Short mmCIF file of C-alpha atoms and ligand atoms in Angstrom, two decimals:
data_model
loop_
_atom_site.label_atom_id
_atom_site.label_comp_id
_atom_site.label_asym_id
_atom_site.label_seq_id
_atom_site.Cartn_x
_atom_site.Cartn_y
_atom_site.Cartn_z
CA MET A 250 -5.69 -12.49 28.39
CA LYS A 251 -5.17 -10.18 25.45
CA SER A 252 -1.97 -11.87 24.31
CA ALA A 253 -3.62 -15.29 24.63
CA GLU A 254 -6.30 -14.05 22.27
CA THR A 255 -3.69 -12.68 19.87
CA GLY A 256 -1.92 -16.04 19.91
CA LYS A 257 -5.19 -17.77 19.07
CA ASN A 258 -5.86 -15.40 16.19
CA ILE A 259 -2.40 -15.89 14.69
CA LYS A 260 -2.82 -19.65 14.98
CA LYS A 261 -6.14 -19.47 13.18
CA ALA A 262 -4.67 -17.29 10.39
CA ALA A 263 -1.73 -19.70 10.02
CA SER A 264 -3.95 -22.73 9.78
CA ILE A 265 -6.08 -21.16 7.02
CA LEU A 266 -2.96 -20.15 5.08
CA LYS A 267 -1.51 -23.66 5.43
CA THR A 268 -4.62 -25.11 3.79
CA GLU A 269 -4.44 -22.79 0.78
CA GLY A 270 -6.87 -20.23 2.17
CA ILE A 271 -6.71 -16.43 2.08
CA VAL A 272 -6.29 -14.18 5.12
CA ALA A 273 -6.24 -10.39 5.34
CA ILE A 274 -3.15 -9.34 7.30
CA PRO A 275 -2.12 -6.09 8.97
CA THR A 276 1.10 -4.34 7.98
CA GLU A 277 2.49 -0.93 8.87
CA THR A 278 1.44 0.42 5.44
CA VAL A 279 -1.99 -1.00 4.52
CA TYR A 280 -3.81 -4.31 5.03
CA GLY A 281 -2.76 -7.07 2.65
CA LEU A 282 -4.62 -10.02 1.17
CA ALA A 283 -2.29 -12.92 1.87
CA ALA A 284 -1.63 -16.38 0.46
CA ASN A 285 1.17 -18.97 0.59
CA ILE A 286 3.53 -18.04 -2.29
CA PHE A 287 4.16 -21.74 -3.02
CA SER A 288 0.50 -22.48 -3.71
CA LYS A 289 -0.61 -21.46 -7.18
CA LYS A 290 -4.17 -22.29 -6.22
CA ALA A 291 -4.13 -19.97 -3.20
CA VAL A 292 -2.44 -17.14 -5.07
CA ASN A 293 -4.97 -17.37 -7.89
CA LYS A 294 -7.70 -16.81 -5.30
CA ILE A 295 -6.17 -13.41 -4.50
CA TYR A 296 -6.51 -12.30 -8.12
CA LYS A 297 -10.09 -13.50 -8.21
CA ILE A 298 -11.12 -11.84 -4.93
CA LYS A 299 -9.54 -8.51 -5.92
CA ASN A 300 -10.63 -8.73 -9.53
CA ARG A 301 -7.00 -7.92 -10.30
CA PRO A 302 -5.55 -8.42 -13.79
CA LYS A 303 -3.20 -11.42 -13.94
CA SER A 304 -0.58 -9.17 -15.55
CA ASN A 305 -0.06 -7.32 -12.25
CA PRO A 306 2.54 -9.10 -10.04
CA LEU A 307 2.42 -9.42 -6.25
CA ILE A 308 4.72 -8.40 -3.40
CA VAL A 309 6.22 -11.24 -1.36
CA HIS A 310 6.41 -10.73 2.42
CA VAL A 311 9.16 -12.50 4.34
CA GLU A 312 10.30 -12.51 7.97
CA SER A 313 14.05 -12.17 7.49
CA ILE A 314 16.74 -11.18 5.00
CA ASP A 315 17.79 -14.84 4.85
CA LYS A 316 14.29 -15.83 3.73
CA ALA A 317 14.44 -13.11 1.06
CA LYS A 318 17.75 -14.49 -0.19
CA GLU A 319 16.11 -17.90 -0.75
CA LEU A 320 13.93 -16.33 -3.44
CA VAL A 321 16.45 -14.48 -5.60
CA LYS A 322 19.32 -15.23 -7.97
CA SER A 323 21.50 -12.65 -6.26
CA PHE A 324 21.17 -10.19 -3.43
CA PRO A 325 23.50 -7.32 -4.39
CA VAL A 326 25.48 -5.40 -1.77
CA THR A 327 23.18 -2.43 -2.42
CA ALA A 328 20.13 -4.55 -1.61
CA THR A 329 21.77 -5.64 1.64
CA LEU A 330 22.49 -2.03 2.52
CA LEU A 331 18.87 -1.01 1.90
CA ALA A 332 17.42 -4.07 3.65
CA GLU A 333 19.61 -3.57 6.72
CA ASN A 334 18.56 0.06 6.94
CA PHE A 335 14.87 -0.16 6.13
CA TRP A 336 13.64 -3.70 6.96
CA PRO A 337 11.35 -4.46 8.64
CA GLY A 338 9.67 -1.50 6.99
CA PRO A 339 7.87 0.00 4.00
CA LEU A 340 10.51 -0.54 1.32
CA THR A 341 9.94 -3.14 -1.41
CA LEU A 342 12.96 -4.36 -3.36
CA ILE A 343 12.65 -5.72 -6.90
CA LEU A 344 15.34 -8.33 -7.56
CA PRO A 345 15.99 -11.11 -10.09
CA LYS A 346 13.93 -14.13 -8.98
CA ASN A 347 15.08 -17.74 -8.81
CA ASN A 348 13.07 -20.93 -9.41
CA ASN A 349 11.60 -20.96 -5.89
CA VAL A 350 9.27 -18.19 -7.04
CA GLY A 351 6.52 -19.35 -9.35
CA PRO A 352 5.36 -17.30 -12.34
CA TRP A 353 1.94 -16.95 -10.65
CA ILE A 354 3.58 -14.49 -8.22
CA THR A 355 5.46 -12.38 -10.74
CA ALA A 356 3.05 -12.40 -13.70
CA GLY A 357 5.76 -14.13 -15.69
CA GLU A 358 8.41 -11.45 -15.00
CA ASN A 359 11.94 -12.59 -14.12
CA THR A 360 12.03 -10.30 -11.10
CA VAL A 361 10.29 -10.53 -7.75
CA ALA A 362 9.14 -7.82 -5.31
CA ILE A 363 10.08 -8.51 -1.66
CA ARG A 364 9.80 -6.81 1.72
CA ILE A 365 9.76 -7.50 5.46
CA PRO A 366 6.66 -5.79 6.88
CA LYS A 367 6.91 -4.00 10.23
CA HIS A 368 3.97 -5.37 12.17
CA SER A 369 4.37 -7.68 15.14
CA LEU A 370 1.32 -9.86 14.34
CA THR A 371 2.31 -10.44 10.75
CA LEU A 372 5.93 -11.12 11.68
CA LYS A 373 4.71 -13.73 14.17
CA LEU A 374 2.40 -15.16 11.54
CA LEU A 375 5.26 -15.45 9.03
CA LYS A 376 7.31 -17.33 11.64
CA GLN A 377 4.44 -19.73 12.27
CA THR A 378 3.65 -20.52 8.65
CA GLY A 379 7.29 -20.90 7.69
CA PHE A 380 6.50 -19.85 4.11
CA PRO A 381 6.48 -16.31 2.64
CA LEU A 382 3.19 -14.59 1.95
CA ALA A 383 2.17 -12.98 -1.31
CA ALA A 384 0.00 -10.00 -0.47
CA PRO A 385 -1.35 -7.11 -2.50
CA SER A 386 -3.36 -4.44 -0.73
CA ALA A 387 -6.69 -5.85 0.53
CA ASN A 388 -9.01 -3.80 -1.68
CA PRO A 389 -10.94 -4.50 -4.86
CA PHE A 390 -8.80 -3.57 -7.88
CA LYS A 391 -8.50 0.23 -8.31
CA TYR A 392 -10.25 1.04 -5.01
CA ILE A 393 -8.70 2.73 -1.94
CA SER A 394 -6.40 0.53 0.14
CA PRO A 395 -7.69 -0.35 3.62
CA VAL A 396 -5.96 0.82 6.78
CA THR A 397 -8.31 -0.84 9.30
CA ALA A 398 -9.80 -4.34 9.64
CA ALA A 399 -13.28 -2.79 9.46
CA GLN A 400 -12.51 -1.33 6.02
CA VAL A 401 -11.32 -4.74 4.79
CA LYS A 402 -14.48 -6.31 6.15
CA LYS A 403 -16.69 -3.76 4.43
CA MET A 404 -15.02 -4.25 1.04
CA LEU A 405 -14.17 -7.96 1.00
CA GLY A 406 -15.68 -9.49 4.14
CA ASP A 407 -17.93 -11.89 2.25
CA LYS A 408 -15.06 -13.13 0.07
CA ILE A 409 -12.34 -14.00 2.58
CA GLU A 410 -12.09 -16.53 5.36
CA TYR A 411 -10.42 -14.44 8.00
CA ILE A 412 -9.13 -10.95 8.85
CA LEU A 413 -6.26 -10.77 11.32
CA ASP A 414 -7.06 -7.53 13.14
CA GLY A 415 -3.88 -5.65 13.95
CA GLY A 416 -5.40 -2.22 14.54
CA LYS A 417 -4.97 0.84 12.36
CA CYS A 418 -1.96 0.81 10.00
CA LYS A 419 0.61 3.28 11.29
CA LYS A 420 2.00 4.50 7.95
CA GLY A 421 -1.33 4.40 6.11
CA ILE A 422 0.24 4.54 2.64
CA GLU A 423 1.87 1.78 0.58
CA SER A 424 5.53 0.84 0.56
CA THR A 425 8.07 2.56 -1.66
CA ILE A 426 9.14 0.25 -4.50
CA VAL A 427 12.65 0.29 -5.93
CA GLU A 428 14.33 -1.95 -8.46
CA VAL A 429 17.91 -2.84 -7.55
CA LYS A 430 20.25 -3.57 -10.46
CA GLY A 431 23.81 -3.87 -9.18
CA ASP A 432 24.38 -0.53 -7.47
CA LYS A 433 21.72 1.24 -9.55
CA VAL A 434 18.45 1.87 -7.70
CA ASN A 435 15.43 2.80 -9.75
CA LEU A 436 12.37 4.29 -8.04
CA LEU A 437 9.18 2.61 -9.31
CA ARG A 438 6.60 3.79 -6.78
CA SER A 439 6.82 6.58 -4.21
CA GLY A 440 5.62 5.49 -0.80
CA ALA A 441 6.05 5.59 2.95
CA ILE A 442 9.85 5.87 2.75
CA THR A 443 10.97 8.99 0.90
CA ALA A 444 13.49 9.13 -1.94
CA GLU A 445 15.58 11.43 0.25
CA GLN A 446 15.77 8.81 3.03
CA ILE A 447 16.96 6.18 0.57
CA GLU A 448 19.47 8.51 -1.07
CA LYS A 449 20.92 9.38 2.32
CA VAL A 450 21.67 5.70 2.96
CA LEU A 451 23.02 5.10 -0.55
CA GLY A 452 25.08 8.26 -0.72
CA TYR A 453 23.94 8.82 -4.32
CA SER A 454 20.80 9.58 -6.31
CA LEU A 455 18.02 7.23 -7.28
CA THR A 456 17.36 6.83 -10.94
CA ASN A 457 13.91 6.99 -12.35
CA THR A 458 14.13 6.15 -16.00
CA GLY A 459 10.39 6.52 -16.31
CA LYS A 460 10.55 3.38 -18.41
CA LYS A 461 7.22 1.63 -18.08
CA THR A 462 7.62 -2.13 -18.07
CA ARG A 463 4.61 -4.40 -18.39
CA SER A 464 4.33 -4.65 -14.63
CA HIS A 465 5.41 -1.16 -13.73
CA PRO A 466 3.54 -0.10 -10.57
CA GLY A 467 2.57 3.13 -12.27
CA MET A 468 0.91 1.55 -15.23
CA PHE A 469 -2.68 2.12 -14.18
CA LYS A 470 -3.80 5.70 -14.57
CA LYS A 471 -6.77 5.27 -12.25
CA HIS A 472 -6.05 3.63 -8.91
CA TYR A 473 -6.52 4.05 -5.17
CA SER A 474 -9.81 5.69 -5.94
CA PRO A 475 -13.11 6.21 -4.10
CA HIS A 476 -16.50 5.73 -5.78
CA THR A 477 -17.28 9.41 -5.14
CA PRO A 478 -15.67 11.74 -7.71
CA LEU A 479 -12.51 13.33 -6.33
CA LEU A 480 -11.13 16.72 -7.29
CA VAL A 481 -7.51 17.55 -6.41
CA THR A 482 -6.77 21.22 -6.04
CA THR A 483 -4.23 23.79 -4.89
CA ASP A 484 -7.04 26.28 -4.23
CA VAL A 485 -9.71 24.78 -1.97
CA MET A 486 -11.92 27.90 -1.79
CA LYS A 487 -11.95 28.35 -5.57
CA SER A 488 -12.84 24.68 -6.12
CA TYR A 489 -15.55 24.95 -3.49
CA PHE A 490 -17.16 27.95 -5.19
CA GLU A 491 -16.91 26.31 -8.60
CA ASN A 492 -18.90 23.34 -7.27
CA LYS A 493 -21.38 25.14 -5.09
CA GLY A 494 -24.45 23.32 -6.38
CA LYS A 495 -23.02 19.97 -5.26
CA LYS A 496 -22.88 18.23 -1.90
CA VAL A 497 -19.15 18.47 -1.28
CA ALA A 498 -16.78 17.30 1.43
CA VAL A 499 -13.27 18.71 1.80
CA ILE A 500 -9.95 17.13 2.73
CA SER A 501 -7.39 19.80 3.43
CA PHE A 502 -3.74 19.24 4.11
CA GLN A 503 -3.13 21.49 7.08
CA ARG A 504 -5.36 24.58 7.11
CA LYS A 505 -8.97 25.01 8.15
CA TYR A 506 -10.74 26.93 5.37
CA PRO A 507 -13.56 29.42 6.02
CA LEU A 508 -16.25 27.16 4.56
CA PRO A 509 -19.87 27.15 5.72
CA ARG A 510 -20.33 25.18 8.93
CA ASN A 511 -22.38 22.45 7.31
CA ILE A 512 -19.49 21.50 5.00
CA ILE A 513 -17.48 18.57 6.33
CA GLN A 514 -13.80 19.43 6.38
CA ILE A 515 -11.16 16.87 7.32
CA ILE A 516 -7.74 18.32 8.06
CA LEU A 517 -5.06 15.69 7.45
CA ASN A 518 -2.66 17.20 9.97
CA LYS A 519 -2.97 20.59 11.64
CA GLN A 520 0.79 20.86 12.19
CA GLY A 521 1.47 19.99 8.57
CA ILE A 522 3.46 16.92 9.58
CA MET A 523 3.69 14.97 6.33
CA GLU A 524 3.90 11.48 7.82
CA LYS A 525 0.79 12.07 9.93
CA ALA A 526 -1.08 13.55 6.99
CA ALA A 527 -0.19 10.49 4.88
CA ALA A 528 -1.38 8.20 7.67
CA ASN A 529 -4.80 9.89 7.62
CA LEU A 530 -5.31 10.04 3.86
CA TYR A 531 -6.89 6.65 3.03
CA ASP A 532 -8.82 6.60 6.28
CA SER A 533 -10.36 9.98 5.40
CA LEU A 534 -11.21 8.85 1.87
CA HIS A 535 -12.91 5.71 3.22
CA ARG A 536 -14.92 7.83 5.66
CA LEU A 537 -16.09 10.29 3.03
CA ASP A 538 -16.88 7.62 0.43
CA SER A 539 -20.11 6.58 2.08
CA GLY A 540 -22.36 7.72 -0.74
CA GLN A 541 -23.40 10.95 0.99
CA TYR A 542 -21.39 13.33 -1.18
CA ASP A 543 -21.38 14.27 -4.86
CA LEU A 544 -17.77 15.36 -4.75
CA ILE A 545 -14.70 15.15 -2.51
CA ILE A 546 -12.37 18.13 -2.85
CA ALA A 547 -8.83 17.25 -1.76
CA GLU A 548 -5.99 19.70 -1.34
CA LYS A 549 -2.62 18.86 -2.87
CA ALA A 550 0.22 18.31 -0.39
CA PRO A 551 3.55 20.16 -0.70
CA GLU A 552 5.58 18.27 -3.32
CA LEU A 553 8.39 17.15 -1.05
CA GLY A 554 9.22 14.08 1.03
CA ILE A 555 6.21 11.86 1.56
CA GLY A 556 4.07 14.63 0.02
CA LYS A 557 5.10 13.20 -3.35
CA ALA A 558 3.54 9.85 -2.45
CA ILE A 559 0.39 11.59 -1.20
CA ASN A 560 0.07 13.59 -4.44
CA GLU A 561 0.74 10.53 -6.60
CA ARG A 562 -2.14 8.73 -4.83
CA LEU A 563 -4.44 11.76 -5.11
CA LYS A 564 -3.72 12.12 -8.81
CA LYS A 565 -4.58 8.48 -9.50
CA ALA A 566 -7.59 8.58 -7.22
CA SER A 567 -8.99 11.49 -9.20
CA ALA A 568 -8.22 10.16 -12.69
O1 TXA B 151 2.74 -1.49 1.28
C1 TXA B 151 2.59 -2.31 0.39
O2 TXA B 151 3.41 -2.43 -0.55
C2 TXA B 151 1.33 -3.19 0.43
C3 TXA B 151 1.44 -4.10 1.66
C4 TXA B 151 0.30 -5.07 1.75
O3 TXA B 151 2.67 -4.74 1.65
N1 TXA B 151 1.19 -3.93 -0.76
C5 TXA B 151 0.86 -3.37 -1.96
O4 TXA B 151 0.67 -4.30 -2.97
O5 TXA B 151 0.71 -2.19 -2.13
P1 TXA B 151 -0.03 -3.95 -4.35
O6 TXA B 151 -0.19 -5.25 -5.05
O7 TXA B 151 -1.25 -3.18 -4.10
O8 TXA B 151 1.04 -3.13 -5.11
C6 TXA B 151 2.24 -3.76 -5.49
C7 TXA B 151 2.83 -3.14 -6.71
C8 TXA B 151 1.98 -3.37 -7.94
O9 TXA B 151 1.77 -2.13 -8.58
C9 TXA B 151 2.84 -4.26 -8.82
O10 TXA B 151 2.71 -3.94 -10.18
C10 TXA B 151 4.24 -3.98 -8.32
O11 TXA B 151 4.09 -3.77 -6.96
N2 TXA B 151 5.14 -5.13 -8.54
C11 TXA B 151 5.09 -6.34 -7.97
N3 TXA B 151 6.06 -7.15 -8.44
C12 TXA B 151 6.74 -6.43 -9.35
C13 TXA B 151 7.86 -6.69 -10.22
N4 TXA B 151 8.45 -7.88 -10.24
N5 TXA B 151 8.28 -5.70 -11.02
C14 TXA B 151 7.69 -4.48 -11.01
N6 TXA B 151 6.63 -4.16 -10.23
C15 TXA B 151 6.16 -5.12 -9.42
MG1 MG B 152 -2.79 -1.92 -4.22
#
């Protein structure tokens, strides 16, 4: 019964995508707003719905390494190594594009961002459509990315034809983005896969030139942010006392702080498990951004592993 329903939903999503429509899709990281990469008209709808600047290129989602190879000029040995180790999964590779990829995907850049998402519904959907899907996160530009279908519905429900509900996203934070140039791998955005994990596979260090290209994923100072002001701190109690006149809510990383009982306190993960804390971050921000609070106080994560991705998001969310 349940799988029959799932089959019906995937069929519906595929038929909308085949007729140049937009569908919100689940991935292991966050929900995406998907369109057929070969339809300029459909892809333009994504920019309009998100209110996203046309200068910001999109990630292409494919179902296999072979499909990825159809989109690029070359797929270096290093890219194969990373793809074989991390795909399907939250690693996006930036590679030189070929003519199968229109400029409407890449904002005119000569590179394209590609990944195979790890979500059974979306992998089935990609098989059914037969074409790759361009998909940015399914949030209005600069807002927090959604990790449930309900969050997509709340933000964009009146603007999109269909949301393929695949449950809560397991990673809850965006993919890591690296640019592959020969054997050089440049980290452009921290994400669900840590630099250490990638370096272990490569056997050498990532480079991060810090060079900001036009489409560099770090180019927007403010991003991933709630409507409620957000304060990032290493000292929750101090920040609480400094803002005592305000209605505050607290997101702490691991500890429960001795705050008055009427203060809402979300603990990202009591055991301090980084991956689990990351998976709860956007969900917690969505929950607290309901207009009830003057300020959200969020505790910085330890600056290691996926903590770096958490802190990068918190910094931009509070800008
Ligand atoms: O986990 C994810 O990556 C999610 C899911 C839906 O796959 N997608 C996502 O997309 O986070 P978006 O659009 O929110 O972020 C993609 C980032 C943007 O900052 C964009 O600038 C960068 O990727 N990007 C895309 N193509 C690029 C390229 N050719 N060169 C450099 N950066 C690129
Ligand atoms: Mg995004």
